[in-house]
Coordinates of C-alpha atoms and ligand atoms in Angstrom, one line a residue:
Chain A
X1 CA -41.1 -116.4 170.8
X2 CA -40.8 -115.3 174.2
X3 CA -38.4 -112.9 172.9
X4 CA -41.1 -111.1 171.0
X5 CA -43.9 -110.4 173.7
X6 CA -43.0 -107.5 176.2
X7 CA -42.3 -108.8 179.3
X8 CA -45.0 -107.0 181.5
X9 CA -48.3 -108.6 178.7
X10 CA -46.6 -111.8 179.6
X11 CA -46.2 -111.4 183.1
X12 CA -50.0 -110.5 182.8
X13 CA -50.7 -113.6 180.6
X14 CA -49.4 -116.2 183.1
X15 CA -51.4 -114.4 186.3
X16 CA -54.8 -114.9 184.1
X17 CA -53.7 -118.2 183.0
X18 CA -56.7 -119.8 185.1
X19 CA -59.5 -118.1 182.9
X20 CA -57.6 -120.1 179.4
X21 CA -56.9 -123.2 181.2
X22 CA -58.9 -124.0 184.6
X23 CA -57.1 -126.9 186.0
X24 CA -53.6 -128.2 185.3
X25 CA -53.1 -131.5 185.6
X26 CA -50.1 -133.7 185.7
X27 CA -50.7 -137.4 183.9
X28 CA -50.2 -139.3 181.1
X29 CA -51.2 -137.9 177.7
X30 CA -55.2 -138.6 176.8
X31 CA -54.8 -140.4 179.9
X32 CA -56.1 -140.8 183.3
X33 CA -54.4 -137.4 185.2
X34 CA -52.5 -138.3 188.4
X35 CA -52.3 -135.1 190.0
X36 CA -54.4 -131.9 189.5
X37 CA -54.9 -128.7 190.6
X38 CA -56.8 -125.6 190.1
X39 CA -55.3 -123.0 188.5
X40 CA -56.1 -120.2 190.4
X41 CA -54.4 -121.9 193.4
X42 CA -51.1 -122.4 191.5
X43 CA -50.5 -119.4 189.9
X44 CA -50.3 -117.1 192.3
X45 CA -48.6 -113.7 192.0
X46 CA -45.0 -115.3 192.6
X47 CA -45.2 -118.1 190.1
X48 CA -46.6 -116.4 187.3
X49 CA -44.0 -113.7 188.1
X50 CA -41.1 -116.6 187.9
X51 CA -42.7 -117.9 185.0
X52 CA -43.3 -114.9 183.3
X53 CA -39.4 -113.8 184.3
X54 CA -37.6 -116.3 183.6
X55 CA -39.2 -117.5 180.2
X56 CA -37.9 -114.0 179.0
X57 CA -34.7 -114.1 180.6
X58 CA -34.1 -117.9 179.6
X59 CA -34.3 -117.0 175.7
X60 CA -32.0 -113.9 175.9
X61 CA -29.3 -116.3 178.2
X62 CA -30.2 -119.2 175.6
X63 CA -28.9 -116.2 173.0
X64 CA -26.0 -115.4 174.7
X65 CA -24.4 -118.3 175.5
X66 CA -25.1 -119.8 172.2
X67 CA -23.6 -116.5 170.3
X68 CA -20.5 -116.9 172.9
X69 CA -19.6 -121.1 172.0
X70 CA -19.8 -119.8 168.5
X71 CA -17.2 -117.4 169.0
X72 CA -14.6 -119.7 169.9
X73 CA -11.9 -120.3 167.1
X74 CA -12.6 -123.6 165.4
X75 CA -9.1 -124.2 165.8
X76 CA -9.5 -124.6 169.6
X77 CA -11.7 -127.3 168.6
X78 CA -9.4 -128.9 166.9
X79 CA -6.5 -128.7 169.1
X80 CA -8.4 -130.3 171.9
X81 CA -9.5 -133.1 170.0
X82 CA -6.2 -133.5 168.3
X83 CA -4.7 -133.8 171.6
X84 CA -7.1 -136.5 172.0
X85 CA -9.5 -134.6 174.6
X86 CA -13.4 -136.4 174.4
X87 CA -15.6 -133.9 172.9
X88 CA -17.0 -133.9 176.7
X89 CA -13.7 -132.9 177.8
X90 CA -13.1 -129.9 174.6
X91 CA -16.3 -128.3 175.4
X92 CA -15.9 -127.8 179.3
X93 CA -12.0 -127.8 179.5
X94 CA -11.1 -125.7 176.3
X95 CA -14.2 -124.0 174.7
X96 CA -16.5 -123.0 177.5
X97 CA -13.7 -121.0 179.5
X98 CA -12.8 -119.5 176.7
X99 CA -16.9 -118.8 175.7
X100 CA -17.5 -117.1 179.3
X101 CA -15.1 -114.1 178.4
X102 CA -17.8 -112.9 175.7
X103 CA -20.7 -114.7 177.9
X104 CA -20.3 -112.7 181.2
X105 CA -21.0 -109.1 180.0
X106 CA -24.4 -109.5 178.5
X107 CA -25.3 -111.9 181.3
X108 CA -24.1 -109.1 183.9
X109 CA -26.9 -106.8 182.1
X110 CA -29.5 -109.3 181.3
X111 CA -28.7 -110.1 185.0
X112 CA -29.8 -106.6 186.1
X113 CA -32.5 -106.3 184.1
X114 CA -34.1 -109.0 185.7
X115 CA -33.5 -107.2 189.0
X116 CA -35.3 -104.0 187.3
X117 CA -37.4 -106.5 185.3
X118 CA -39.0 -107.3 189.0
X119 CA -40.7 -104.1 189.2
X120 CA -43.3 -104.9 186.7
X121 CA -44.6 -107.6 188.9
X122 CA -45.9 -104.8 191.1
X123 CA -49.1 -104.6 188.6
X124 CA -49.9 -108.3 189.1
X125 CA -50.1 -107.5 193.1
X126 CA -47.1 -109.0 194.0
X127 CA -44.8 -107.4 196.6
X128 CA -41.9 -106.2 195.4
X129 CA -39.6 -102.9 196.2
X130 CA -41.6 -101.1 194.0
X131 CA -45.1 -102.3 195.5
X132 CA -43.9 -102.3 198.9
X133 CA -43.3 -98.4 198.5
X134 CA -46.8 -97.4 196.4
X135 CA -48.4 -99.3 199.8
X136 CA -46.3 -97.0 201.7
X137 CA -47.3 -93.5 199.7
X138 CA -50.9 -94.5 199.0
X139 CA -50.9 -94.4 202.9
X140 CA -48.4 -91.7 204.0
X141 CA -48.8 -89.4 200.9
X142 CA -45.1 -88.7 201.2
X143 CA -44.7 -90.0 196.9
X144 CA -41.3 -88.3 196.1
X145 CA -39.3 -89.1 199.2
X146 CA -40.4 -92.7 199.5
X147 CA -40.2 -93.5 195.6
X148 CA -36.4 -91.8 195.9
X149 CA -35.7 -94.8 198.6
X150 CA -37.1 -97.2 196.1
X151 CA -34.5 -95.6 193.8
X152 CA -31.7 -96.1 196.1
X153 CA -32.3 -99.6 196.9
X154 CA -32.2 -100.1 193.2
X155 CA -29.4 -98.1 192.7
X156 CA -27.3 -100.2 195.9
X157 CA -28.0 -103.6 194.5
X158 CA -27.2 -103.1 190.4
X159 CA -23.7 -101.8 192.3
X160 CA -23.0 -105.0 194.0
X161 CA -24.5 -107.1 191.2
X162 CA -21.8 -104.5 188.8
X163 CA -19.1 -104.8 191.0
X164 CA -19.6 -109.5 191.0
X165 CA -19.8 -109.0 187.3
X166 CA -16.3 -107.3 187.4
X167 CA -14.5 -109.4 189.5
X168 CA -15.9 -112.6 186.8
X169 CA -14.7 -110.8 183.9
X170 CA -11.3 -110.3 185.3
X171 CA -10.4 -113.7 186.0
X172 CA -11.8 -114.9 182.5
X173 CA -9.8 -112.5 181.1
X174 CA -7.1 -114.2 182.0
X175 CA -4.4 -114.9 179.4
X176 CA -5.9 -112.1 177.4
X177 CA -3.8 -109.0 178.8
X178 CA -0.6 -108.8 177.4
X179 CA 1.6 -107.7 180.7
X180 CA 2.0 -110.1 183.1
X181 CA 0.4 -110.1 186.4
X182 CA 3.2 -110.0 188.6
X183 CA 1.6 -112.0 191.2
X184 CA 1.4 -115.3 189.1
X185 CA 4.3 -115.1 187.9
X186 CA 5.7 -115.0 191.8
X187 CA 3.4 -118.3 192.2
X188 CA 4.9 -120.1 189.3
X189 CA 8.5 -119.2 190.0
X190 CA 7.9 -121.1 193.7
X191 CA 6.4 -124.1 191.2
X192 CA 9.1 -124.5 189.4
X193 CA 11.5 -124.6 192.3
Chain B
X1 CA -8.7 -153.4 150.0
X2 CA -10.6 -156.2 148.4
X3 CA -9.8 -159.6 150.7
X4 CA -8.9 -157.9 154.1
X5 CA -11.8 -155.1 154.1
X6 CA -12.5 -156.7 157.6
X7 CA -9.5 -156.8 159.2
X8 CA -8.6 -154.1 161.9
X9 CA -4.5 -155.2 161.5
X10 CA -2.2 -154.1 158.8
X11 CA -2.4 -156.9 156.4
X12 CA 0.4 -155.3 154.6
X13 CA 2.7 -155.7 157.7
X14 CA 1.6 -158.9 158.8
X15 CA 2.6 -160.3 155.1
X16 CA 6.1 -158.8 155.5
X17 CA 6.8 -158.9 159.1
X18 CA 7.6 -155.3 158.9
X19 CA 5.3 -153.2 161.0
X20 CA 5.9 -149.0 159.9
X21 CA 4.7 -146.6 162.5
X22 CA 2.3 -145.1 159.9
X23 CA 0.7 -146.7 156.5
X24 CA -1.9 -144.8 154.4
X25 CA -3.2 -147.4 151.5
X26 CA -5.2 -145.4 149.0
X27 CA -7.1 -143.0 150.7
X28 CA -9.5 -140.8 149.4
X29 CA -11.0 -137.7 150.8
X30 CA -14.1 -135.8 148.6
X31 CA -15.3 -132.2 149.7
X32 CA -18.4 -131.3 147.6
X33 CA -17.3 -133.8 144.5
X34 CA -13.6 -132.6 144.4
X35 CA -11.4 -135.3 145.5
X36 CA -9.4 -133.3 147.6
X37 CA -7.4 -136.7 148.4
X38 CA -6.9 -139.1 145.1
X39 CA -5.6 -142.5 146.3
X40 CA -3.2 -141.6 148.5
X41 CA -0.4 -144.2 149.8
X42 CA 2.3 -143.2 152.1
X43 CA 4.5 -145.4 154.3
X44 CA 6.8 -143.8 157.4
X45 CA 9.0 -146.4 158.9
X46 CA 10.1 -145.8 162.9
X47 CA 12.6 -142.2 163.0
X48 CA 12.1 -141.7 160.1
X49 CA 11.0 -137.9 159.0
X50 CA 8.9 -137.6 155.7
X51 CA 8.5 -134.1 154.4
X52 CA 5.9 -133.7 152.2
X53 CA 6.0 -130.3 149.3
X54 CA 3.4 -129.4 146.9
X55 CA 1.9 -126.8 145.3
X56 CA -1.1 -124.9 147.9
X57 CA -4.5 -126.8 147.6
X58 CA -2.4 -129.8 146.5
X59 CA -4.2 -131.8 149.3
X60 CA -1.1 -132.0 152.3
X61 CA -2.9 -130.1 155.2
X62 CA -5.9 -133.1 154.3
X63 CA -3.5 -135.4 154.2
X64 CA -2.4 -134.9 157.8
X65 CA -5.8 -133.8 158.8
X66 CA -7.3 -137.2 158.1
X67 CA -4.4 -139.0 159.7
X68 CA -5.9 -136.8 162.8
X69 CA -9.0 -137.9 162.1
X70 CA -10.2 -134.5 162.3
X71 CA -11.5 -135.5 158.7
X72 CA -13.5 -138.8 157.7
X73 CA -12.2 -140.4 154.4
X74 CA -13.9 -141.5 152.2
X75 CA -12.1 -144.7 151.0
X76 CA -9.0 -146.7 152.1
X77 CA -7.4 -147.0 155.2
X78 CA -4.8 -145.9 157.7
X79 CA -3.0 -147.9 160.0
X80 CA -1.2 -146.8 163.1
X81 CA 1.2 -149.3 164.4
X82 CA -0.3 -151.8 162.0
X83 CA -3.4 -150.8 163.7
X84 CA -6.5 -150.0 161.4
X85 CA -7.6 -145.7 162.6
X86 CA -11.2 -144.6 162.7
X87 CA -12.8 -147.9 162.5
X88 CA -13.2 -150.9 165.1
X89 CA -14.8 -154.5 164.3
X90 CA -18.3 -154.5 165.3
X91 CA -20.4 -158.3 164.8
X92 CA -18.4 -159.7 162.4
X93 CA -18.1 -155.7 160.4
X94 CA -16.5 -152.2 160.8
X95 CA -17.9 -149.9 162.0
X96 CA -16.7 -146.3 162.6
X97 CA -14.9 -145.4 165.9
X98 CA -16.6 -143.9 168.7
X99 CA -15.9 -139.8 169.4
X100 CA -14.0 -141.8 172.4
X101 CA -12.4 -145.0 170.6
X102 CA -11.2 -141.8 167.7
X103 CA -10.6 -139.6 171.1
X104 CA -8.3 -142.6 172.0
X105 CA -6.2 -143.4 168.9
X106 CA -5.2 -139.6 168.3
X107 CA -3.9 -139.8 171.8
X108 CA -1.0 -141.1 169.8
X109 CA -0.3 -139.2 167.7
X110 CA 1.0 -135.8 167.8
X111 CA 0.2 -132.0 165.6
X112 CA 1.6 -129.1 165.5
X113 CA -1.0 -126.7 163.5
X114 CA 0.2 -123.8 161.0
X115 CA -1.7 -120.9 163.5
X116 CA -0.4 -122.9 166.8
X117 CA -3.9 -123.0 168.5
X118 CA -2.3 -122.7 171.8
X119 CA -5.2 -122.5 174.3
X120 CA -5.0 -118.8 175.5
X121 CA -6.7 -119.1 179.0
X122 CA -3.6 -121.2 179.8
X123 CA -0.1 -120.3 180.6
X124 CA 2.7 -122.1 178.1
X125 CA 3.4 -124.5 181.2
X126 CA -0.3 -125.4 181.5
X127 CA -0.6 -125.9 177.6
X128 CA 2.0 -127.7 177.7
X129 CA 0.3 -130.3 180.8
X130 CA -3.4 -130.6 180.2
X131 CA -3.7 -133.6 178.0
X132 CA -1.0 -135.6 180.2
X133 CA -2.6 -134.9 183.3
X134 CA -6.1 -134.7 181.9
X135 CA -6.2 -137.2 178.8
X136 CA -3.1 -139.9 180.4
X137 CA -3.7 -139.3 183.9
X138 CA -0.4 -138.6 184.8
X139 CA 0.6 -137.0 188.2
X140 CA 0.3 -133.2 187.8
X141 CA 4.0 -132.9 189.7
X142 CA 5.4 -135.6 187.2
X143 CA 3.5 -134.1 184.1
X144 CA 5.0 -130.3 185.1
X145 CA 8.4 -131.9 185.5
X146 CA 8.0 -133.2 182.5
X147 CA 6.6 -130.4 180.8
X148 CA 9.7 -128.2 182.2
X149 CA 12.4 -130.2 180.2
X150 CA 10.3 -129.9 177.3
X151 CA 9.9 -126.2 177.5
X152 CA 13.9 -126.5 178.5
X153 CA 14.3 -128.5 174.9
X154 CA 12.5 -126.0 172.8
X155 CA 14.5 -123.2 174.6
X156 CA 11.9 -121.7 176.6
X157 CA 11.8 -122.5 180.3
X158 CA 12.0 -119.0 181.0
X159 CA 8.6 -118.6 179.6
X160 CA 6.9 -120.8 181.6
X161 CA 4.2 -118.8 183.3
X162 CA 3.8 -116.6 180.3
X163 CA 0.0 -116.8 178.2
X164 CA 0.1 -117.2 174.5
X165 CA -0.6 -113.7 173.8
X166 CA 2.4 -112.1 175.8
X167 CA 4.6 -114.9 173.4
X168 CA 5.8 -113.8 169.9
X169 CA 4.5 -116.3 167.4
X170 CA 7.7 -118.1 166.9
X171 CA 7.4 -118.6 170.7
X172 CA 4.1 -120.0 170.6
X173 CA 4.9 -122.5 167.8
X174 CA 7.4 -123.8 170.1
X175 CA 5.4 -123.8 173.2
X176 CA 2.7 -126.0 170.4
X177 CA 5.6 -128.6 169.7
X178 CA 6.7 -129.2 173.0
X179 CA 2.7 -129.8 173.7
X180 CA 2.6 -131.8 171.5
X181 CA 5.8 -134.2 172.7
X182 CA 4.2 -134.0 175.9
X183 CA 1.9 -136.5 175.3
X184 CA 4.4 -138.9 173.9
X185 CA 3.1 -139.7 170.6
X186 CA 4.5 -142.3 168.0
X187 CA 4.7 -140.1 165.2
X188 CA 4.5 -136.0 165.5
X189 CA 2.5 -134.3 162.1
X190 CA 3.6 -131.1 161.3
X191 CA 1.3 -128.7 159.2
X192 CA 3.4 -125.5 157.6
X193 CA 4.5 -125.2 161.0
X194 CA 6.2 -121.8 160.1
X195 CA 4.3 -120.5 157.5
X196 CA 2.2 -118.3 159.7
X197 CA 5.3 -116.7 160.7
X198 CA 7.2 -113.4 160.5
X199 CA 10.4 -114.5 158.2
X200 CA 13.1 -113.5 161.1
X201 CA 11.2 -115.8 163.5
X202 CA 11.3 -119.2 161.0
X203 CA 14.4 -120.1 161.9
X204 CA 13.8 -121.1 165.4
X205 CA 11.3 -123.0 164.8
X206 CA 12.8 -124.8 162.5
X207 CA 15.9 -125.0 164.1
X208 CA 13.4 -127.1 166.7
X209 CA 12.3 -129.3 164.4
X210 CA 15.6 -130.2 163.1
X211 CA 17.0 -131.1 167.2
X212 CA 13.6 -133.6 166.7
X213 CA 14.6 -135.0 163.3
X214 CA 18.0 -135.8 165.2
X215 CA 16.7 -137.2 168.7
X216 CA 15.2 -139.7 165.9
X217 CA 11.7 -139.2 166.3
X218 CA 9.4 -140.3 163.8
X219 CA 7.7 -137.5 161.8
X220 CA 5.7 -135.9 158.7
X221 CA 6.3 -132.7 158.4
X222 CA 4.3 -130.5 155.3
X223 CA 6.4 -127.5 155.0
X224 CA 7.4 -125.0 152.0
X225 CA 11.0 -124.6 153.1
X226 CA 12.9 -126.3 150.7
X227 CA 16.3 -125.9 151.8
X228 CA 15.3 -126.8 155.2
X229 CA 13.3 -130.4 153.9
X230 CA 16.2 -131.0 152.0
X231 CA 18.4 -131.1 154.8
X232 CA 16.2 -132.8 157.3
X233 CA 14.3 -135.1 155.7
X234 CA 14.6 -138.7 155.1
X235 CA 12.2 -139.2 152.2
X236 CA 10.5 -136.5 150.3
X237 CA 7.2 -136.6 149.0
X238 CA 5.8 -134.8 146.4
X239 CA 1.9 -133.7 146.2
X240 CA -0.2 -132.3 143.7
X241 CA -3.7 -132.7 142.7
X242 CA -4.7 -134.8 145.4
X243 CA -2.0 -137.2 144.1
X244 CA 1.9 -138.0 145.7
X245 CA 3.2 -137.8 142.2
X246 CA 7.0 -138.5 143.3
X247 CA 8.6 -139.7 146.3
X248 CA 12.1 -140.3 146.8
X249 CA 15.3 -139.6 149.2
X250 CA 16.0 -135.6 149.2
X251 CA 19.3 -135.9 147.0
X252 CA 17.2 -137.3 144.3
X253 CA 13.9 -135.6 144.9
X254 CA 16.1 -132.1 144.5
X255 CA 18.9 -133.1 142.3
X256 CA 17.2 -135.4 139.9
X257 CA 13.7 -134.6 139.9
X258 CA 12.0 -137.2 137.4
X259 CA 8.2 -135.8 137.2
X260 CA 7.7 -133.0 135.1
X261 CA 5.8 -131.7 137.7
X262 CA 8.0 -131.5 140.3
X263 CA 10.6 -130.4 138.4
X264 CA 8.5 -127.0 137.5
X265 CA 7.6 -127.1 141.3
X266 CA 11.3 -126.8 142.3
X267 CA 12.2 -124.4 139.7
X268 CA 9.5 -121.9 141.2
X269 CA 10.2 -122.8 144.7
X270 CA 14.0 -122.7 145.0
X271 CA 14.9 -120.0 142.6
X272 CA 12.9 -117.6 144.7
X273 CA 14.5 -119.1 147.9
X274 CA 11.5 -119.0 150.5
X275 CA 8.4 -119.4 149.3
X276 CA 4.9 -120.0 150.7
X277 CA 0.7 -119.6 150.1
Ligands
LIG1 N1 -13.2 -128.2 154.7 C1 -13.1 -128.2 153.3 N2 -14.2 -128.0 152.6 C2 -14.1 -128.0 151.2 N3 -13.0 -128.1 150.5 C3 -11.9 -128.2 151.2 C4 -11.9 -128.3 152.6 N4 -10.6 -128.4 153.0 C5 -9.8 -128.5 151.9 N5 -10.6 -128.3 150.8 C6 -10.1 -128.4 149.4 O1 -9.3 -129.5 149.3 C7 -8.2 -129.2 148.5 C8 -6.9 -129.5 149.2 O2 -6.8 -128.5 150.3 P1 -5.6 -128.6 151.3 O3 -5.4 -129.9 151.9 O4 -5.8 -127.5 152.3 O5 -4.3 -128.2 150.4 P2 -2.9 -127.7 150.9 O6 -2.7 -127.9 152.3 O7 -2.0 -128.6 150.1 O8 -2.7 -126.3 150.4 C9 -8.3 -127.7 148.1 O9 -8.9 -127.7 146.8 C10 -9.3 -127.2 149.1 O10 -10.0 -126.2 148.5
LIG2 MG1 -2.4 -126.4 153.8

């Protein structure tokens, strides 16, 4: 479901949550509530904009990681468990390792779209990059210049967050190029001695 | 299985005193109303090597799966050890093993899978170490000692700090039977261990296989090389239908086939030399 709403109506949705519901309350069901507040106080600009976020981002990951246990052979299943690994031990030893080669690369995007994702939160007031700079322009007129800085900053940080997402894949991937790295090899040689 | 439905000990071996590392008594395995297993019994006696032929979908890749218990059967029961497999005594009943208790028993038993499954995020070496250091919770120096005579026994030291992938897959089978030794089991089940191989690269697998039969562990081993059964095994077994339909030493089995069956099996299978599906 959370899939199917654009991001920015639901970002929206949880800022206006007050007017649906006007106090939330923690207690137990039908029961006496132990704790409650009003709404308006609780959602303020930054939870509805984690709320809003991560609900989105949480059924995409949910996706990916799901579609990447799947793709593991059914024989490494076996294997584990034939060796007599605890199904504990197959999933976090043998299968998940195995799933973050096919996990990481989707994560490294849904990972930066968060990042860009943060720019809708702007429209609920909340300061972001992308506020910060429309408060700067709406007061020093200077639109293009300051909204190219915006772009920069952008531009710096889906580098860094591109470059990380690199350096995971690589050591996933290991075992999956066929040369070998010569450095490992120099390891094990001193391991065997 | 009328009297001793209860009991988690062989009561075949405690009548005769004779305990064989492995007894199946009638099992039965159904997928989807087909009796993929048909009441099957099979005894293997310590060092000895069983090697089990039949025509493909004859039920011999169940056969060792259930042994694994990577399958539940249906009916019947398998004893390891005179030890009852998949089941433990539970107030005054059985009751099926835990994912642990089952995690436990298969500790003891080896397999050595027709498509290897090595684990490709590991080097040979490290195949070769994770369930001794992991599942027995032996030292990692011992276990890679260890591990380093095995590779050493199926000729491929040198290939220690090589991943699956930069193996050929006559290499990798190897690498998958000396994991499999590693852990020390009581009896090592081989599935077409060469079938998913290029024909030049059968041989030293097998050639493997045979240094086992020799060094006198005890083993099944469900293969389409007749020639090479023949000269390894101990008892042959003959599948088909779900059914062992004739069993005997491999100078009989071959020479003297008494089924119709198997006779027609052999004729197909040896006249065309190496066969497989
Ligand atoms: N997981 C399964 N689901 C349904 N049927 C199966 C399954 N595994 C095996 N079978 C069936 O059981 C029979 C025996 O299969 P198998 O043990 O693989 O034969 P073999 O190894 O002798 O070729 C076949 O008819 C096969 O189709
Ligand atoms: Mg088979």
């Amino acid at each position: 479901m959370f899939r199917g709403i654009p991001p920015l109506v639901q970002l929206i949705f949880w800022f206006n949550l007050a007017y649906l519901l006007p106090r939330i309350s923690i207690g137990i069901p039908f029961g006496p509530a132990l704790v409650s507040w009003d709404a308006n106080e609780v959602i303020t600009p930054f939870t509805a904009a984690v709320i809003g976020l991560s609900l989105v981002e949480s059924a995409y990951m949910a996706e990916i990681i799901r579609a990447g246990v799947l793709g593991v052979d059914l024989g490494q299943h076996e294997a584990a468990r034939a060796m007599g690994f605890t199904p504990v031990q197959t999933f976090f030893r043998i299968v998940l390792p195995q799933a973050m080669r096919t996990i990481i690369p989707p994560s490294g995007s849904q990972f930066i779209s968060v990042l860009k994702g943060t720019a809708l939160v702007s429209v609920i007031a909340m300061s972001d990059l992308l506020h910060a700079v429309q408060v700067i322009y709406n007061r020093t007129y200077q639109i293009v210049p300051l909204l190219l800085v915006a772009c920069i900053w952008y531009l710096v940080l889906v580098t860094l967050l591109t470059a990380g997402q690199r350096r995971l894949e690589q050591r996933f991937a290991r075992g999956h190029e066929r040369h070998v790295v010569p450095g490992r090899v120099a390891l094990g040689e001193e391991a065997a001695r | 299985m009328t009297g001793d439905v209860l009991a988690t000990r062989d009561p075949a071996a405690a009548a005769t005193g004779q305990v064989p590392v492995l007894r199946l008594h009638d099992v039965r395995k159904v997928f989807a109303g087909h009796a993929a297993l048909d009441g099957v019994g099979l005894e293997v006696a310590e060092g000895e090597v069983v090697v089990v032929v039949g025509p493909s979908g004859s039920g011999k890749s169940t056969l060792v799966r259930c042994v694994h218990q990577l399958e539940h059967i249906d009916a019947g029961a398998m004893y390891l050890d005179g030890e009852l497999l998949g089941h433990e005594r539970h107030r005054g009943g059985l009751r099926p093993l835990s994912p642990r208790g089952a995690a436990a028993q298969r500790r003891r038993i080896g397999m050595v899978f027709q498509q290897f499954h090595l684990f490709p995020h590991f080097t040979a070496l490290r195949n070769v170490t994770e369930a001794p250091v992991r599942v027995h919770g032996r030292r990692p120096a011992d276990a890679e000692a260890e591990a380093l005579e095995l590779l050493d026994r199926v000729g491929l030291r040198d290939r220690a700090h090589h991943y699956p992938r930069q193996l050929s897959g006559g290499q990798q089978q190897r690498v998958a039977i000396a994991r499999a030794l590693a852990t020390r089991p009581r009896v090592l089940l081989f599935d077409e261990p060469t079938s998913a191989l290029d024909p030049e690269l059968v041989d030293e697998v097998l050639a493997v296989v045979r240094g086992l039969a020799g060094d006198g562990l005890t083993m099944v081993v469900v293969t389409h090389e007749m020639a090479f059964a023949r000269e390894v095994a101990d008892r042959c077994v003959f599948m088909d239908a779900g059914r062992v339909v004739e069993t005997g030493p491999p100078e009989e089995f071959f020479g003297r086939p008494r089924s119709e069956r198997l006779q027609a099996f052999l004729s197909r299978h040896t006249a065309s030399g190496r066969s497989d599906s």
